[in-house]
Amino acid sequence: MTALAELRRPESDIIQQAREKLIVALDFSTISEAERMVERLGDEVNFYKVGLGLQLAGGDTFAKSLLKKQKHVFLDYKYFDIEETIRNAVARAAELGVTFLTVHGAGGILSAAVEGRGNSHLKILCVTVLTSLDAEDIKEMGFDCNVEELVIHRAIKAMNAGCDGVIASALEAAEIKKKTGNKLMIVSPGIRPEGSPPGDQKRTATPCEAIRAGADYVVIGRPITQAADPKGRASEIIKEMASALAHI
Ligand code: C5P
């Protein structure tokens, strides 16, 4: 069957595969707004990211309620602390039953996170360089290299520490796969469908470009959550991802 014929089937496997790769970022300040969005997106979206905006608004309880609805949860709390604290904090996140958790930092911190998740199903994702940062920003932070060098360096350290994957822009995905021998899962934020305003994101790619570059998951917030019809927007994006998957 051709790629086009495959896409015409009402709910082809490839659409389902694309749907499993979409993570919608619920960047709201109240749980009720986030709940309304989950309700509106219905069966179109199966994976949600709960981040810092909801952490103190009851993020953990909300994460549990998503799990009860059979949704997958990415807890984007970007943990960064001394090893003992990280080990402990990650163990608590693992008990929640979420799928992904983000951590920052160097070797010892990352290894402690991996120890903290123990035998649970939690996957540890290391943040490489935020997609809202560019060359000027990392220079200001004291790094004397370009963004891609820093991303690759941090991805290799994450792999050596036993992390399951990294958060990285789609612009660096192909190079990370190459330099780490395909051993890391790549989760890419900074995704902007054609015509979407970048907002604060500086290293962006379209959903199609991200899939073609080798992103295993894409994280999309505002282009879906601020659309007039979030469910319709998510559906279009899933179709775009599916068409990219069909050509890989
Ligand atoms: O609205 P937008 O699509 O820009 O949302 C992207 C999401 O991904 C935000 O929740 C942001 O916190 C998160 N993120 C990111 N860059 C990273 C790590 C996480 O944009 N490197």
CSV table of C-alpha atoms and ligand atoms in Angstrom, one decimal:
chain,number,residue,atom,x,y,z
A,1,MET,CA,0.0,0.0,0.0
A,2,THR,CA,1.3,3.5,-0.9
A,3,ALA,CA,2.0,6.0,1.9
A,4,LEU,CA,-1.0,8.1,0.7
A,5,ALA,CA,-3.4,5.2,0.5
A,6,GLU,CA,-2.2,4.2,4.0
A,7,LEU,CA,-3.1,7.7,5.3
A,8,ARG,CA,-6.6,7.6,3.7
A,9,ARG,CA,-7.7,4.6,5.9
A,10,PRO,CA,-9.9,6.0,8.7
A,11,GLU,CA,-7.7,5.2,11.6
A,12,SER,CA,-4.6,3.6,10.1
A,13,ASP,CA,-1.8,2.1,12.3
A,14,ILE,CA,0.5,5.0,11.2
A,15,ILE,CA,-1.9,7.6,12.5
A,16,GLN,CA,-2.1,5.7,15.8
A,17,GLN,CA,1.8,5.5,15.8
A,18,ALA,CA,1.9,9.3,15.2
A,19,ARG,CA,-0.6,9.9,18.0
A,20,GLU,CA,1.5,8.0,20.5
A,21,LYS,CA,4.4,10.3,19.7
A,22,LEU,CA,2.6,13.5,20.5
A,23,ILE,CA,2.9,14.9,24.0
A,24,VAL,CA,0.7,17.9,24.7
A,25,ALA,CA,2.2,20.4,27.2
A,26,LEU,CA,-0.5,21.5,29.7
A,27,ASP,CA,1.0,24.8,30.6
A,28,PHE,CA,-1.8,26.3,32.6
A,29,SER,CA,-1.9,27.9,36.0
A,30,THR,CA,-4.9,26.1,37.4
A,31,ILE,CA,-5.8,22.4,37.3
A,32,SER,CA,-9.4,23.2,36.2
A,33,GLU,CA,-8.0,24.9,33.0
A,34,ALA,CA,-5.8,21.8,32.3
A,35,GLU,CA,-8.7,19.5,33.0
A,36,ARG,CA,-10.9,21.4,30.5
A,37,MET,CA,-8.2,21.0,27.8
A,38,VAL,CA,-7.9,17.3,28.4
A,39,GLU,CA,-11.6,17.0,28.1
A,40,ARG,CA,-11.6,19.0,24.8
A,41,LEU,CA,-8.8,16.9,23.3
A,42,GLY,CA,-10.6,13.7,24.2
A,43,ASP,CA,-9.3,10.6,22.5
A,44,GLU,CA,-7.2,12.6,20.1
A,45,VAL,CA,-4.3,12.9,22.7
A,46,ASN,CA,-3.0,10.1,24.9
A,47,PHE,CA,0.1,11.7,26.4
A,48,TYR,CA,0.3,14.9,28.5
A,49,LYS,CA,3.2,16.9,30.0
A,50,VAL,CA,2.6,18.4,33.5
A,51,GLY,CA,5.2,21.1,34.2
A,52,LEU,CA,6.2,23.7,36.7
A,53,GLY,CA,3.2,25.9,36.1
A,54,LEU,CA,1.0,23.3,37.7
A,55,GLN,CA,3.4,21.9,40.3
A,56,LEU,CA,2.3,24.0,43.2
A,57,ALA,CA,-1.3,24.0,42.0
A,58,GLY,CA,-1.7,20.3,42.7
A,59,GLY,CA,0.3,18.8,39.8
A,60,ASP,CA,0.8,15.4,41.4
A,61,THR,CA,-2.8,14.8,42.2
A,62,PHE,CA,-3.7,16.0,38.7
A,63,ALA,CA,-1.0,13.6,37.2
A,64,LYS,CA,-2.7,10.7,39.1
A,65,SER,CA,-6.1,11.7,37.7
A,66,LEU,CA,-4.6,11.6,34.2
A,67,LEU,CA,-3.2,8.1,34.8
A,68,LYS,CA,-6.6,7.0,36.0
A,69,LYS,CA,-8.0,8.1,32.6
A,70,GLN,CA,-5.4,5.8,31.0
A,71,LYS,CA,-3.3,8.7,29.8
A,72,HIS,CA,0.5,8.7,29.9
A,73,VAL,CA,2.2,11.5,31.9
A,74,PHE,CA,5.4,13.3,31.4
A,75,LEU,CA,6.3,15.1,34.7
A,76,ASP,CA,8.5,18.0,33.5
A,77,TYR,CA,9.8,19.1,36.9
A,78,LYS,CA,13.4,19.5,35.8
A,79,TYR,CA,15.0,18.3,39.0
A,80,PHE,CA,18.5,19.7,39.8
A,81,ASP,CA,20.0,19.2,43.2
A,82,ILE,CA,22.6,17.2,45.1
A,83,GLU,CA,22.7,13.4,44.5
A,84,GLU,CA,21.0,12.3,47.7
A,85,THR,CA,18.1,14.7,47.2
A,86,ILE,CA,17.7,13.8,43.6
A,87,ARG,CA,17.7,10.0,44.4
A,88,ASN,CA,14.9,10.6,46.9
A,89,ALA,CA,12.8,12.9,44.7
A,90,VAL,CA,13.0,10.7,41.7
A,91,ALA,CA,11.9,7.7,43.8
A,92,ARG,CA,8.8,9.6,44.8
A,93,ALA,CA,8.1,10.4,41.1
A,94,ALA,CA,8.5,6.8,40.2
A,95,GLU,CA,5.9,5.8,42.8
A,96,LEU,CA,3.4,8.0,41.1
A,97,GLY,CA,3.5,5.8,38.0
A,98,VAL,CA,4.3,8.6,35.4
A,99,THR,CA,6.2,7.6,32.2
A,100,PHE,CA,8.8,10.4,31.9
A,101,LEU,CA,10.6,12.7,34.3
A,102,THR,CA,13.1,15.4,33.5
A,103,VAL,CA,16.4,16.1,35.3
A,104,HIS,CA,19.2,18.6,34.8
A,105,GLY,CA,22.9,18.3,35.7
A,106,ALA,CA,26.1,16.5,35.3
A,107,GLY,CA,27.2,12.8,35.7
A,108,GLY,CA,26.7,12.2,39.4
A,109,ILE,CA,23.3,13.9,39.5
A,110,LEU,CA,22.1,12.0,36.5
A,111,SER,CA,23.3,8.6,37.9
A,112,ALA,CA,21.6,9.4,41.2
A,113,ALA,CA,18.3,10.0,39.2
A,114,VAL,CA,18.8,6.6,37.5
A,115,GLU,CA,19.3,4.9,40.9
A,116,GLY,CA,16.3,6.7,42.3
A,117,ARG,CA,13.9,5.3,39.7
A,118,GLY,CA,15.1,1.8,40.5
A,119,ASN,CA,13.2,-1.0,38.8
A,120,SER,CA,10.2,1.2,38.0
A,121,HIS,CA,8.9,1.9,34.5
A,122,LEU,CA,9.9,5.6,34.9
A,123,LYS,CA,12.1,6.9,32.1
A,124,ILE,CA,14.7,9.5,33.0
A,125,LEU,CA,15.1,12.3,30.5
A,126,CYS,CA,18.0,14.7,30.7
A,127,VAL,CA,17.5,18.3,29.6
A,128,THR,CA,20.3,19.2,27.2
A,129,VAL,CA,19.8,22.9,26.3
A,130,LEU,CA,16.4,24.6,26.6
A,131,THR,CA,14.9,25.2,23.2
A,132,SER,CA,14.3,28.8,24.2
A,133,LEU,CA,18.1,29.4,24.5
A,134,ASP,CA,20.4,30.4,21.6
A,135,ALA,CA,24.1,30.9,21.2
A,136,GLU,CA,24.0,34.3,22.9
A,137,ASP,CA,22.2,32.9,25.9
A,138,ILE,CA,24.6,30.0,26.5
A,139,LYS,CA,27.5,32.4,26.2
A,140,GLU,CA,25.9,34.5,28.9
A,141,MET,CA,25.6,31.3,31.0
A,142,GLY,CA,29.4,30.9,30.8
A,143,PHE,CA,29.6,28.1,28.1
A,144,ASP,CA,32.4,28.6,25.7
A,145,CYS,CA,31.0,26.5,22.8
A,146,ASN,CA,28.2,26.5,20.3
A,147,VAL,CA,24.7,25.2,21.1
A,148,GLU,CA,25.1,22.0,19.2
A,149,GLU,CA,28.4,21.1,20.8
A,150,LEU,CA,26.9,21.6,24.3
A,151,VAL,CA,23.8,19.6,23.4
A,152,ILE,CA,25.9,16.7,22.1
A,153,HIS,CA,28.3,16.8,25.1
A,154,ARG,CA,25.3,16.7,27.5
A,155,ALA,CA,23.6,13.9,25.5
A,156,ILE,CA,26.7,11.7,25.7
A,157,LYS,CA,27.0,12.4,29.5
A,158,ALA,CA,23.4,11.5,29.9
A,159,MET,CA,23.8,8.2,28.0
A,160,ASN,CA,26.9,7.3,30.0
A,161,ALA,CA,25.0,8.0,33.3
A,162,GLY,CA,22.3,5.5,32.2
A,163,CYS,CA,19.6,8.0,31.3
A,164,ASP,CA,16.9,6.8,29.0
A,165,GLY,CA,16.7,9.8,26.8
A,166,VAL,CA,17.2,13.6,26.4
A,167,ILE,CA,15.1,16.6,25.8
A,168,ALA,CA,16.6,18.3,22.8
A,169,SER,CA,15.5,20.5,19.9
A,170,ALA,CA,14.7,18.6,16.7
A,171,LEU,CA,17.5,20.6,15.1
A,172,GLU,CA,20.0,18.5,17.0
A,173,ALA,CA,18.1,15.2,17.0
A,174,ALA,CA,19.9,13.6,14.0
A,175,GLU,CA,23.4,14.4,15.3
A,176,ILE,CA,22.5,13.1,18.8
A,177,LYS,CA,21.3,9.8,17.3
A,178,LYS,CA,24.5,9.5,15.3
A,179,LYS,CA,26.9,10.4,18.2
A,180,THR,CA,25.1,8.1,20.7
A,181,GLY,CA,24.7,5.2,18.3
A,182,ASN,CA,20.9,5.5,18.6
A,183,LYS,CA,20.9,4.6,22.3
A,184,LEU,CA,18.9,7.6,23.6
A,185,MET,CA,15.3,8.4,23.2
A,186,ILE,CA,14.8,12.0,21.9
A,187,VAL,CA,11.9,14.1,23.1
A,188,SER,CA,11.7,17.4,21.2
A,189,PRO,CA,9.9,20.6,22.4
A,190,GLY,CA,10.2,23.9,20.4
A,191,ILE,CA,7.8,22.5,17.8
A,192,ARG,CA,6.0,25.0,15.6
A,193,PRO,CA,3.7,23.9,12.8
A,194,GLU,CA,4.1,26.1,9.7
A,195,GLY,CA,2.7,29.6,10.4
A,196,SER,CA,2.6,29.2,14.2
A,197,PRO,CA,4.2,32.1,16.1
A,198,PRO,CA,7.5,31.0,17.8
A,199,GLY,CA,6.7,32.8,21.1
A,200,ASP,CA,9.8,32.4,23.4
A,201,GLN,CA,11.1,29.4,21.5
A,202,LYS,CA,14.3,30.1,19.5
A,203,ARG,CA,15.4,26.6,18.2
A,204,THR,CA,12.2,25.4,16.5
A,205,ALA,CA,11.2,22.8,13.9
A,206,THR,CA,7.8,21.7,12.4
A,207,PRO,CA,6.3,18.4,13.5
A,208,CYS,CA,7.2,16.9,10.2
A,209,GLU,CA,10.9,18.1,10.4
A,210,ALA,CA,11.1,16.7,14.0
A,211,ILE,CA,9.9,13.2,13.0
A,212,ARG,CA,12.2,13.2,10.0
A,213,ALA,CA,15.1,14.2,12.1
A,214,GLY,CA,14.5,11.2,14.4
A,215,ALA,CA,12.6,12.7,17.3
A,216,ASP,CA,10.9,9.8,19.2
A,217,TYR,CA,8.3,12.2,20.8
A,218,VAL,CA,7.4,15.8,20.1
A,219,VAL,CA,6.1,18.1,22.9
A,220,ILE,CA,3.7,20.7,21.7
A,221,GLY,CA,2.0,23.3,24.0
A,222,ARG,CA,0.6,26.6,22.7
A,223,PRO,CA,0.2,25.7,19.0
A,224,ILE,CA,-2.5,23.2,20.3
A,225,THR,CA,-3.7,24.6,23.6
A,226,GLN,CA,-4.2,28.2,22.3
A,227,ALA,CA,-5.8,27.1,19.0
A,228,ALA,CA,-9.5,28.0,18.5
A,229,ASP,CA,-10.1,24.3,17.9
A,230,PRO,CA,-7.4,22.4,19.9
A,231,LYS,CA,-8.7,18.9,19.0
A,232,GLY,CA,-8.8,19.8,15.3
A,233,ARG,CA,-5.3,21.3,15.5
A,234,ALA,CA,-4.0,18.2,17.3
A,235,SER,CA,-5.6,16.0,14.6
A,236,GLU,CA,-3.9,18.0,11.8
A,237,ILE,CA,-0.5,17.8,13.5
A,238,ILE,CA,-0.9,14.0,14.0
A,239,LYS,CA,-1.7,13.7,10.3
A,240,GLU,CA,1.5,15.7,9.5
A,241,MET,CA,3.5,13.5,11.8
A,242,ALA,CA,2.0,10.4,10.2
A,243,SER,CA,2.9,11.5,6.7
A,244,ALA,CA,6.5,12.1,7.9
A,245,LEU,CA,6.5,8.6,9.5
A,246,ALA,CA,5.2,7.1,6.3
A,247,HIS,CA,8.2,8.5,4.4
A,248,ILE,CA,10.9,7.3,6.8
B,1,C5P,O1,4.1,26.1,24.2
B,1,C5P,P1,5.3,25.3,23.7
B,1,C5P,O2,5.0,24.4,22.6
B,1,C5P,O3,6.5,26.2,23.4
B,1,C5P,O4,5.7,24.4,25.0
B,1,C5P,C1,6.9,23.7,25.0
B,1,C5P,C2,6.9,23.0,26.4
B,1,C5P,O5,8.1,22.3,26.4
B,1,C5P,C3,6.9,23.9,27.6
B,1,C5P,O6,6.2,23.3,28.6
B,1,C5P,C4,8.4,24.0,28.0
B,1,C5P,O7,8.5,24.1,29.4
B,1,C5P,C5,8.9,22.6,27.6
B,1,C5P,N1,10.3,22.6,27.3
B,1,C5P,C6,11.0,23.3,26.3
B,1,C5P,N2,12.3,23.2,26.1
B,1,C5P,C7,13.0,22.3,26.8
B,1,C5P,C8,12.4,21.6,27.8
B,1,C5P,C9,11.0,21.7,28.0
B,1,C5P,O8,10.3,24.1,25.7
B,1,C5P,N3,14.3,22.1,26.5
